[in-house]
Amino acid sequence: MEEEEDITSDLFTAVGEQIKVLRIRAGLTQREFGRLVGYTESQISSIERGVRVPQPDFLEKADKLLNAGGLLLAVKKSIEKAQTKARVRHPGWFRDYANTEAAAVALHHYGAQAVHGLLQTEDYARATFTMRRPLLDEETIEKRVADRMARQQVFERWPAPTFSYVLEETVLRRPIGGHSVHVCQLQQLLRIGQLRTVELQVMPTSREEHPALDGTFTLLTPKGRQQVAYTELYGNARLITDPEEVRLFSERYGIIRAQALTPRESLSLIEKMLGDA
């Protein structure tokens, strides 16, 4: 398994390096190239470093824009196969959730401690893994960051899953990783919150009532199957399938959404936080 992980990681890195060479040869900065293919500068950077897996449509656009002559198109199938293998690189206790998330048609999350993994910037993710106790070695940190960034490509699927998030205001105000990382994370939330497929809400700290003080949870609906719930505490993960227990989480989530700011109010609050940062 470790040997397969290394080969997969090496492939992503090699393709990223090829893209970087082609981009520089074309005289484009990461920001300029990103605008042409519909990606952010940080996403291009992640692809070039092998942290983010390039999707087929990206490779098609990049091959044409960078005059690669079919070089990038030739690796599409290899990338798709490697990406499938990459899904099993997560820690064993997290693997069932990661596989369910990748195939979900709907995801709803309440966050009370940190920004959800699908919403994190690369630097924010690295900061969360770096400060974890017991300490992780550098190689493990980079693998975890790469896996987390790869999960975010679920936003690029079509037909797209339905996403909704309710984050505690304190989560948005905690400057994990430092000021610059915090600012970039708020910008990321603003960007994702504006996607048509995403409803992002903030639970104000001033609310006097709260139905879910037990902590963070996620609701997932796999295609053609019943909704499940997921909780995680200090690495002790539970993927809950009992219909009655899942119903209780769903009921709590409905109340939380009703108590939170609306999506528009939430984005306005994040904009204000950015202005104050």
Coordinates of C-alpha atoms in Angstrom, one line a residue:
M1 CA 0.0 0.0 0.0
E2 CA 2.8 2.4 0.9
E3 CA 4.6 1.7 -2.4
E4 CA 1.3 2.4 -4.4
E5 CA 0.9 5.7 -2.4
D6 CA 4.4 6.7 -3.3
I7 CA 3.9 5.9 -7.0
T8 CA 0.6 7.8 -7.1
S9 CA 2.2 10.8 -5.3
D10 CA 5.1 10.8 -7.7
L11 CA 2.8 10.8 -10.7
F12 CA 0.9 13.9 -9.5
T13 CA 4.2 15.6 -8.8
A14 CA 5.6 14.8 -12.2
V15 CA 2.5 16.0 -14.1
G16 CA 2.5 19.2 -11.9
E17 CA 6.1 19.9 -12.9
Q18 CA 5.3 19.4 -16.6
I19 CA 2.4 21.9 -16.3
K20 CA 4.8 24.4 -14.6
V21 CA 7.4 24.1 -17.3
L22 CA 4.8 24.5 -20.0
R23 CA 3.2 27.5 -18.2
I24 CA 6.6 29.3 -17.8
R25 CA 7.5 28.5 -21.5
A26 CA 4.2 30.2 -22.4
G27 CA 5.2 33.3 -20.4
L28 CA 2.3 33.1 -18.0
T29 CA 2.2 33.6 -14.3
Q30 CA 0.1 31.3 -12.1
R31 CA -2.5 34.0 -11.7
E32 CA -2.7 34.7 -15.4
F33 CA -2.9 31.0 -16.3
G34 CA -5.5 30.4 -13.6
R35 CA -7.8 33.1 -15.1
L36 CA -7.6 31.4 -18.5
V37 CA -8.6 28.0 -17.1
G38 CA -11.0 29.2 -14.4
Y39 CA -8.8 28.4 -11.4
T40 CA -7.4 30.5 -8.6
E41 CA -3.7 31.2 -8.3
S42 CA -3.5 29.0 -5.2
Q43 CA -5.2 26.1 -7.1
I44 CA -2.6 26.4 -9.9
S45 CA 0.2 26.4 -7.3
S46 CA -1.3 23.3 -5.7
I47 CA -1.5 21.4 -9.0
E48 CA 2.1 22.3 -10.0
R49 CA 3.4 21.0 -6.7
G50 CA 1.4 17.8 -7.0
V51 CA -0.8 18.6 -4.0
R52 CA -4.0 19.0 -6.1
V53 CA -5.0 16.4 -8.7
P54 CA -5.6 18.0 -12.2
Q55 CA -9.1 17.1 -13.5
P56 CA -9.7 15.9 -17.1
D57 CA -11.3 19.2 -18.2
F58 CA -8.4 21.2 -16.7
L59 CA -5.9 19.0 -18.6
E60 CA -7.8 19.5 -21.8
K61 CA -7.9 23.3 -21.4
A62 CA -4.2 23.4 -20.3
D63 CA -3.0 21.3 -23.2
K64 CA -4.6 23.7 -25.7
L65 CA -3.6 27.0 -23.9
L66 CA 0.0 25.9 -23.3
N67 CA 0.4 24.4 -26.7
A68 CA 1.4 21.1 -25.1
G69 CA 0.6 19.1 -28.3
G70 CA -1.3 16.4 -26.6
L71 CA 1.2 15.8 -23.8
L72 CA -1.2 16.6 -21.0
L73 CA -4.1 14.7 -22.8
A74 CA -1.9 11.6 -22.8
V75 CA -1.8 11.4 -19.0
K76 CA -5.6 11.8 -18.4
K77 CA -6.3 8.1 -18.0
S78 CA -3.3 7.6 -15.7
I79 CA -4.4 10.5 -13.6
E80 CA -7.9 9.1 -13.2
K81 CA -6.6 5.7 -12.2
A82 CA -4.2 7.2 -9.7
Q83 CA -6.9 9.4 -8.3
T84 CA -9.0 6.4 -7.6
K85 CA -6.1 4.8 -5.7
A86 CA -5.5 8.0 -3.9
R87 CA -8.8 7.8 -2.2
V88 CA -7.6 4.9 0.0
R89 CA -4.6 6.9 1.3
H90 CA -6.6 8.3 4.2
P91 CA -6.0 7.0 7.7
G92 CA -7.9 3.8 8.3
W93 CA -10.4 5.3 10.8
F94 CA -11.3 8.0 8.2
R95 CA -11.4 5.9 5.1
D96 CA -15.1 4.9 5.2
Y97 CA -16.1 8.5 5.6
A98 CA -13.9 9.7 2.7
N99 CA -15.3 7.1 0.3
T100 CA -18.9 7.9 1.3
E101 CA -18.2 11.7 0.9
A102 CA -16.7 11.1 -2.6
A103 CA -19.9 9.4 -3.8
A104 CA -22.4 11.6 -1.9
V105 CA -25.2 13.5 -3.6
A106 CA -25.7 15.8 -0.6
L107 CA -23.5 16.9 2.3
H108 CA -24.5 19.0 5.3
H109 CA -22.1 20.0 8.0
Y110 CA -22.2 21.8 11.3
G111 CA -18.7 23.0 12.4
A112 CA -17.9 24.1 15.9
Q113 CA -14.1 23.6 16.2
A114 CA -12.5 24.3 12.8
V115 CA -13.3 25.0 9.2
H116 CA -14.5 21.8 7.5
G117 CA -11.8 20.0 5.4
L118 CA -13.6 20.6 2.1
L119 CA -13.5 24.4 2.8
Q120 CA -9.9 24.7 4.0
T121 CA -7.1 26.4 2.1
E122 CA -3.9 24.4 1.8
D123 CA -2.1 26.6 4.4
Y124 CA -5.0 26.3 6.8
A125 CA -5.0 22.5 6.4
R126 CA -1.2 22.3 6.9
A127 CA -1.5 24.4 10.1
T128 CA -4.2 22.1 11.6
F129 CA -2.1 19.0 10.9
T130 CA 1.1 20.7 12.1
M131 CA -0.3 21.7 15.5
R132 CA -1.9 18.3 16.1
R133 CA -0.8 16.3 19.1
P134 CA 0.8 13.9 19.2
L135 CA 3.0 15.5 16.6
L136 CA 3.0 14.1 13.0
D137 CA 6.2 13.8 11.0
E138 CA 6.6 16.2 8.0
E139 CA 6.0 13.4 5.4
T140 CA 2.7 12.4 7.0
I141 CA 1.6 16.1 7.2
E142 CA 2.2 16.6 3.5
K143 CA 0.3 13.4 2.6
R144 CA -2.6 14.5 4.8
V145 CA -2.6 17.9 3.2
A146 CA -2.5 16.4 -0.3
D147 CA -5.4 14.1 0.5
R148 CA -7.5 16.9 1.9
M149 CA -6.9 19.1 -1.2
A150 CA -7.8 16.1 -3.4
R151 CA -11.1 15.7 -1.6
Q152 CA -12.1 19.3 -2.5
Q153 CA -12.5 18.3 -6.1
V154 CA -15.9 17.1 -5.2
F155 CA -17.0 20.7 -5.8
E156 CA -16.0 20.3 -9.5
R157 CA -18.3 17.2 -10.1
W158 CA -21.3 17.5 -12.4
P159 CA -24.1 17.0 -11.7
A160 CA -22.9 18.7 -8.5
P161 CA -23.8 17.4 -5.0
T162 CA -25.8 19.7 -2.7
F163 CA -23.7 21.3 0.0
S164 CA -24.7 23.3 3.1
Y165 CA -22.5 24.4 6.0
V166 CA -23.2 26.1 9.3
L167 CA -20.1 27.3 11.0
E168 CA -19.8 28.8 14.4
E169 CA -18.8 32.5 14.3
T170 CA -15.9 31.6 16.7
V171 CA -14.5 29.2 14.0
L172 CA -14.3 32.1 11.5
R173 CA -12.6 34.4 14.1
R174 CA -9.9 32.0 15.2
P175 CA -6.7 32.9 13.3
I176 CA -5.4 29.4 12.9
G177 CA -2.0 29.5 11.1
G178 CA -1.6 33.2 11.7
H179 CA -3.0 36.4 10.2
S180 CA -2.2 35.8 6.5
V181 CA -3.5 32.3 6.6
H182 CA -6.6 33.5 8.4
V183 CA -7.3 36.2 5.7
C184 CA -6.8 33.7 2.9
Q185 CA -9.2 31.2 4.6
L186 CA -11.9 33.9 4.9
Q187 CA -11.4 34.7 1.2
Q188 CA -11.8 31.0 0.5
L189 CA -15.0 30.8 2.4
L190 CA -16.3 33.8 0.6
R191 CA -15.5 32.3 -2.8
I192 CA -17.0 28.9 -2.0
G193 CA -20.0 30.4 -0.3
Q194 CA -20.8 32.2 -3.6
L195 CA -21.0 28.9 -5.5
R196 CA -24.6 28.0 -6.7
T197 CA -24.2 24.5 -5.2
V198 CA -23.2 25.7 -1.7
E199 CA -25.2 27.3 1.1
L200 CA -22.9 28.7 3.8
Q201 CA -24.3 30.0 7.0
V202 CA -22.8 31.4 10.2
M203 CA -24.1 30.7 13.7
P204 CA -23.7 33.9 15.7
T205 CA -22.0 33.6 19.1
S206 CA -24.8 35.9 20.4
R207 CA -27.5 33.2 20.0
E208 CA -28.9 32.3 23.4
E209 CA -30.3 28.9 22.4
H210 CA -28.5 26.0 20.7
P211 CA -29.6 22.4 19.9
A212 CA -26.2 20.8 19.2
L213 CA -23.8 21.7 22.0
D214 CA -22.4 18.1 21.8
G215 CA -20.2 19.2 18.9
T216 CA -19.4 18.9 15.2
F217 CA -21.2 16.5 12.8
T218 CA -21.8 15.9 9.2
L219 CA -24.8 14.4 7.3
L220 CA -24.2 12.6 4.0
T221 CA -26.6 11.2 1.4
P222 CA -24.9 8.5 -0.8
K223 CA -26.5 8.1 -4.2
G224 CA -29.4 5.7 -4.0
R225 CA -29.0 5.1 -0.3
Q226 CA -30.3 6.5 3.0
Q227 CA -28.7 9.5 4.7
V228 CA -26.0 8.8 7.2
A229 CA -24.3 10.8 9.9
Y230 CA -20.6 11.2 10.8
T231 CA -19.0 12.4 14.0
E232 CA -15.4 12.5 15.0
L233 CA -13.7 13.2 18.4
Y234 CA -9.9 12.9 18.8
G235 CA -9.7 10.4 15.9
N236 CA -12.6 8.3 17.2
A237 CA -14.8 8.3 14.1
R238 CA -18.4 7.1 13.9
L239 CA -20.2 6.6 10.6
I240 CA -23.8 6.3 11.8
T241 CA -26.4 4.4 9.8
D242 CA -29.1 3.7 12.3
P243 CA -32.2 5.6 10.8
E244 CA -33.4 6.8 14.2
E245 CA -30.1 8.2 15.3
V246 CA -29.5 9.8 11.9
R247 CA -33.0 11.4 12.1
L248 CA -32.0 13.1 15.4
F249 CA -28.9 14.6 13.8
S250 CA -31.0 15.7 10.8
E251 CA -33.5 17.3 13.2
R252 CA -30.8 19.2 15.1
Y253 CA -29.3 20.4 11.8
G254 CA -32.6 21.8 10.7
I255 CA -32.9 23.8 13.9
I256 CA -29.3 25.0 13.6
R257 CA -29.9 26.3 10.1
A258 CA -33.1 28.1 11.3
Q259 CA -31.1 29.8 14.1
A260 CA -28.1 30.8 12.0
L261 CA -27.7 33.8 9.8
T262 CA -29.0 33.5 6.2
P263 CA -26.4 32.7 3.5
R264 CA -26.5 36.4 2.3
E265 CA -26.1 37.7 5.9
S266 CA -23.3 35.2 6.5
L267 CA -21.3 36.3 3.4
S268 CA -21.8 39.9 4.5
L269 CA -20.3 39.0 7.9
I270 CA -17.3 37.3 6.3
E271 CA -16.8 40.4 4.1
K272 CA -16.8 42.6 7.2
M273 CA -14.3 40.3 9.0
L274 CA -12.0 40.6 6.0
G275 CA -12.4 44.4 6.1
D276 CA -11.4 44.4 9.8
A277 CA -8.5 41.9 9.4

